[in-house]
Amino acid sequence: DQFAALFQQAMPHLFLVNTDGIRVKVDANGRRVGDPKILALGKGDHEADMLRVVVESGYSGPIGVIDHMPQVDPEVNLKHNFEALKTILSALNTK
């Protein structure tokens, strides 16, 4: 919920931004329930909005993808995440 403000605070100290997908469960009142679920990039609910903040902030460093899903072959997961990153960034650049 506070990503934009926190990113602005962190930006002077960043040399790399890594990405992943994330899904947060909320109850009927909009309160977070449990821990966020880490997913492959492009499979979450918030990464496009978060990457929009990164792009619009003027951040000019590298943006990376990570392999954090031990149940998936690392090569397959990294390729998927890289393609999803390209798709999301391409969509942001066309708006």
PDB file of C-alpha atoms in Angstrom:
ATOM      1  CA  ASP A   1       0.000   0.000   0.000  1.00  0.00           C
ATOM      2  CA  GLN A   2       2.909   2.328   0.654  1.00  0.00           C
ATOM      3  CA  PHE A   3       5.131   1.223  -2.196  1.00  0.00           C
ATOM      4  CA  ALA A   4       5.294   4.568  -4.037  1.00  0.00           C
ATOM      5  CA  ALA A   5       6.348   6.519  -0.945  1.00  0.00           C
ATOM      6  CA  LEU A   6       8.792   3.856   0.213  1.00  0.00           C
ATOM      7  CA  PHE A   7      10.311   3.557  -3.260  1.00  0.00           C
ATOM      8  CA  GLN A   8      10.971   7.305  -3.337  1.00  0.00           C
ATOM      9  CA  GLN A   9      12.757   7.028   0.013  1.00  0.00           C
ATOM     10  CA  ALA A  10      14.819   4.048  -1.131  1.00  0.00           C
ATOM     11  CA  MET A  11      15.641   5.285  -4.630  1.00  0.00           C
ATOM     12  CA  PRO A  12      18.810   7.231  -3.724  1.00  0.00           C
ATOM     13  CA  HIS A  13      20.273   4.023  -2.310  1.00  0.00           C
ATOM     14  CA  LEU A  14      19.272   1.591  -5.066  1.00  0.00           C
ATOM     15  CA  PHE A  15      21.644   0.077  -7.579  1.00  0.00           C
ATOM     16  CA  LEU A  16      19.239  -2.671  -8.752  1.00  0.00           C
ATOM     17  CA  VAL A  17      15.527  -3.434  -8.547  1.00  0.00           C
ATOM     18  CA  ASN A  18      14.474  -7.089  -8.650  1.00  0.00           C
ATOM     19  CA  THR A  19      10.910  -8.059  -9.470  1.00  0.00           C
ATOM     20  CA  ASP A  20       8.463 -10.860  -8.806  1.00  0.00           C
ATOM     21  CA  GLY A  21       4.731 -11.369  -8.768  1.00  0.00           C
ATOM     22  CA  ILE A  22       2.758 -10.894  -5.587  1.00  0.00           C
ATOM     23  CA  ARG A  23      -0.777 -11.559  -4.487  1.00  0.00           C
ATOM     24  CA  VAL A  24      -2.145 -10.151  -1.245  1.00  0.00           C
ATOM     25  CA  LYS A  25      -5.358 -11.488   0.255  1.00  0.00           C
ATOM     26  CA  VAL A  26      -7.683  -8.903   1.786  1.00  0.00           C
ATOM     27  CA  ASP A  27     -10.893  -9.283   3.745  1.00  0.00           C
ATOM     28  CA  ALA A  28     -14.233  -7.566   3.027  1.00  0.00           C
ATOM     29  CA  ASN A  29     -12.967  -4.454   4.840  1.00  0.00           C
ATOM     30  CA  GLY A  30      -9.822  -4.238   2.721  1.00  0.00           C
ATOM     31  CA  ARG A  31      -7.496  -5.416   5.485  1.00  0.00           C
ATOM     32  CA  ARG A  32      -4.611  -7.717   4.627  1.00  0.00           C
ATOM     33  CA  VAL A  33      -5.159 -11.349   5.594  1.00  0.00           C
ATOM     34  CA  GLY A  34      -2.086 -13.541   6.045  1.00  0.00           C
ATOM     35  CA  ASP A  35       1.230 -13.176   4.300  1.00  0.00           C
ATOM     36  CA  PRO A  36       1.595 -12.077   0.675  1.00  0.00           C
ATOM     37  CA  LYS A  37       2.058 -14.934  -1.801  1.00  0.00           C
ATOM     38  CA  ILE A  38       5.119 -14.666  -4.032  1.00  0.00           C
ATOM     39  CA  LEU A  39       4.421 -15.745  -7.627  1.00  0.00           C
ATOM     40  CA  ALA A  40       6.018 -15.691 -11.030  1.00  0.00           C
ATOM     41  CA  LEU A  41       6.186 -12.219 -12.539  1.00  0.00           C
ATOM     42  CA  GLY A  42       2.974 -11.398 -14.373  1.00  0.00           C
ATOM     43  CA  LYS A  43       0.905 -13.779 -12.253  1.00  0.00           C
ATOM     44  CA  GLY A  44       0.354 -11.392  -9.349  1.00  0.00           C
ATOM     45  CA  ASP A  45      -1.968  -8.502  -8.730  1.00  0.00           C
ATOM     46  CA  HIS A  46       0.407  -5.595  -8.234  1.00  0.00           C
ATOM     47  CA  GLU A  47       3.590  -5.827 -10.279  1.00  0.00           C
ATOM     48  CA  ALA A  48       2.403  -3.661 -13.181  1.00  0.00           C
ATOM     49  CA  ASP A  49       1.420  -0.870 -10.786  1.00  0.00           C
ATOM     50  CA  MET A  50       4.683  -1.226  -8.871  1.00  0.00           C
ATOM     51  CA  LEU A  51       6.761  -1.168 -12.060  1.00  0.00           C
ATOM     52  CA  ARG A  52       4.820   1.919 -13.173  1.00  0.00           C
ATOM     53  CA  VAL A  53       6.027   3.636  -9.979  1.00  0.00           C
ATOM     54  CA  VAL A  54       9.598   2.566 -10.769  1.00  0.00           C
ATOM     55  CA  VAL A  55       9.439   3.827 -14.369  1.00  0.00           C
ATOM     56  CA  GLU A  56       7.696   7.105 -13.506  1.00  0.00           C
ATOM     57  CA  SER A  57      10.142   7.797 -10.661  1.00  0.00           C
ATOM     58  CA  GLY A  58      12.978   8.341 -13.096  1.00  0.00           C
ATOM     59  CA  TYR A  59      14.880   5.301 -11.808  1.00  0.00           C
ATOM     60  CA  SER A  60      17.470   4.445 -14.461  1.00  0.00           C
ATOM     61  CA  GLY A  61      19.275   1.439 -12.979  1.00  0.00           C
ATOM     62  CA  PRO A  62      18.879  -2.199 -13.900  1.00  0.00           C
ATOM     63  CA  ILE A  63      15.641  -4.097 -13.314  1.00  0.00           C
ATOM     64  CA  GLY A  64      16.140  -7.798 -12.740  1.00  0.00           C
ATOM     65  CA  VAL A  65      14.195 -11.003 -12.423  1.00  0.00           C
ATOM     66  CA  ILE A  66      14.810 -13.674  -9.812  1.00  0.00           C
ATOM     67  CA  ASP A  67      14.227 -17.389  -9.448  1.00  0.00           C
ATOM     68  CA  HIS A  68      12.437 -17.942  -6.164  1.00  0.00           C
ATOM     69  CA  MET A  69      10.251 -20.932  -6.963  1.00  0.00           C
ATOM     70  CA  PRO A  70      12.125 -24.160  -6.171  1.00  0.00           C
ATOM     71  CA  GLN A  71       9.304 -26.279  -7.604  1.00  0.00           C
ATOM     72  CA  VAL A  72       9.957 -24.866 -11.115  1.00  0.00           C
ATOM     73  CA  ASP A  73      13.058 -25.434 -13.253  1.00  0.00           C
ATOM     74  CA  PRO A  74      15.196 -22.279 -12.791  1.00  0.00           C
ATOM     75  CA  GLU A  75      15.782 -21.806 -16.520  1.00  0.00           C
ATOM     76  CA  VAL A  76      12.053 -22.038 -17.255  1.00  0.00           C
ATOM     77  CA  ASN A  77      11.164 -19.685 -14.404  1.00  0.00           C
ATOM     78  CA  LEU A  78      13.774 -17.077 -15.304  1.00  0.00           C
ATOM     79  CA  LYS A  79      12.766 -17.117 -18.980  1.00  0.00           C
ATOM     80  CA  HIS A  80       9.102 -16.705 -18.006  1.00  0.00           C
ATOM     81  CA  ASN A  81       9.899 -13.851 -15.611  1.00  0.00           C
ATOM     82  CA  PHE A  82      12.076 -12.067 -18.183  1.00  0.00           C
ATOM     83  CA  GLU A  83       9.378 -12.307 -20.860  1.00  0.00           C
ATOM     84  CA  ALA A  84       6.749 -11.080 -18.384  1.00  0.00           C
ATOM     85  CA  LEU A  85       8.991  -8.140 -17.426  1.00  0.00           C
ATOM     86  CA  LYS A  86       9.420  -7.175 -21.082  1.00  0.00           C
ATOM     87  CA  THR A  87       5.647  -7.400 -21.620  1.00  0.00           C
ATOM     88  CA  ILE A  88       4.814  -5.274 -18.575  1.00  0.00           C
ATOM     89  CA  LEU A  89       7.437  -2.617 -19.363  1.00  0.00           C
ATOM     90  CA  SER A  90       6.353  -2.515 -23.015  1.00  0.00           C
ATOM     91  CA  ALA A  91       2.735  -1.951 -21.950  1.00  0.00           C
ATOM     92  CA  LEU A  92       3.808   0.830 -19.580  1.00  0.00           C
ATOM     93  CA  ASN A  93       5.795   2.561 -22.332  1.00  0.00           C
ATOM     94  CA  THR A  94       2.787   2.610 -24.666  1.00  0.00           C
ATOM     95  CA  LYS A  95       0.528   4.417 -22.179  1.00  0.00           C
TER      96      LYS A  95
END
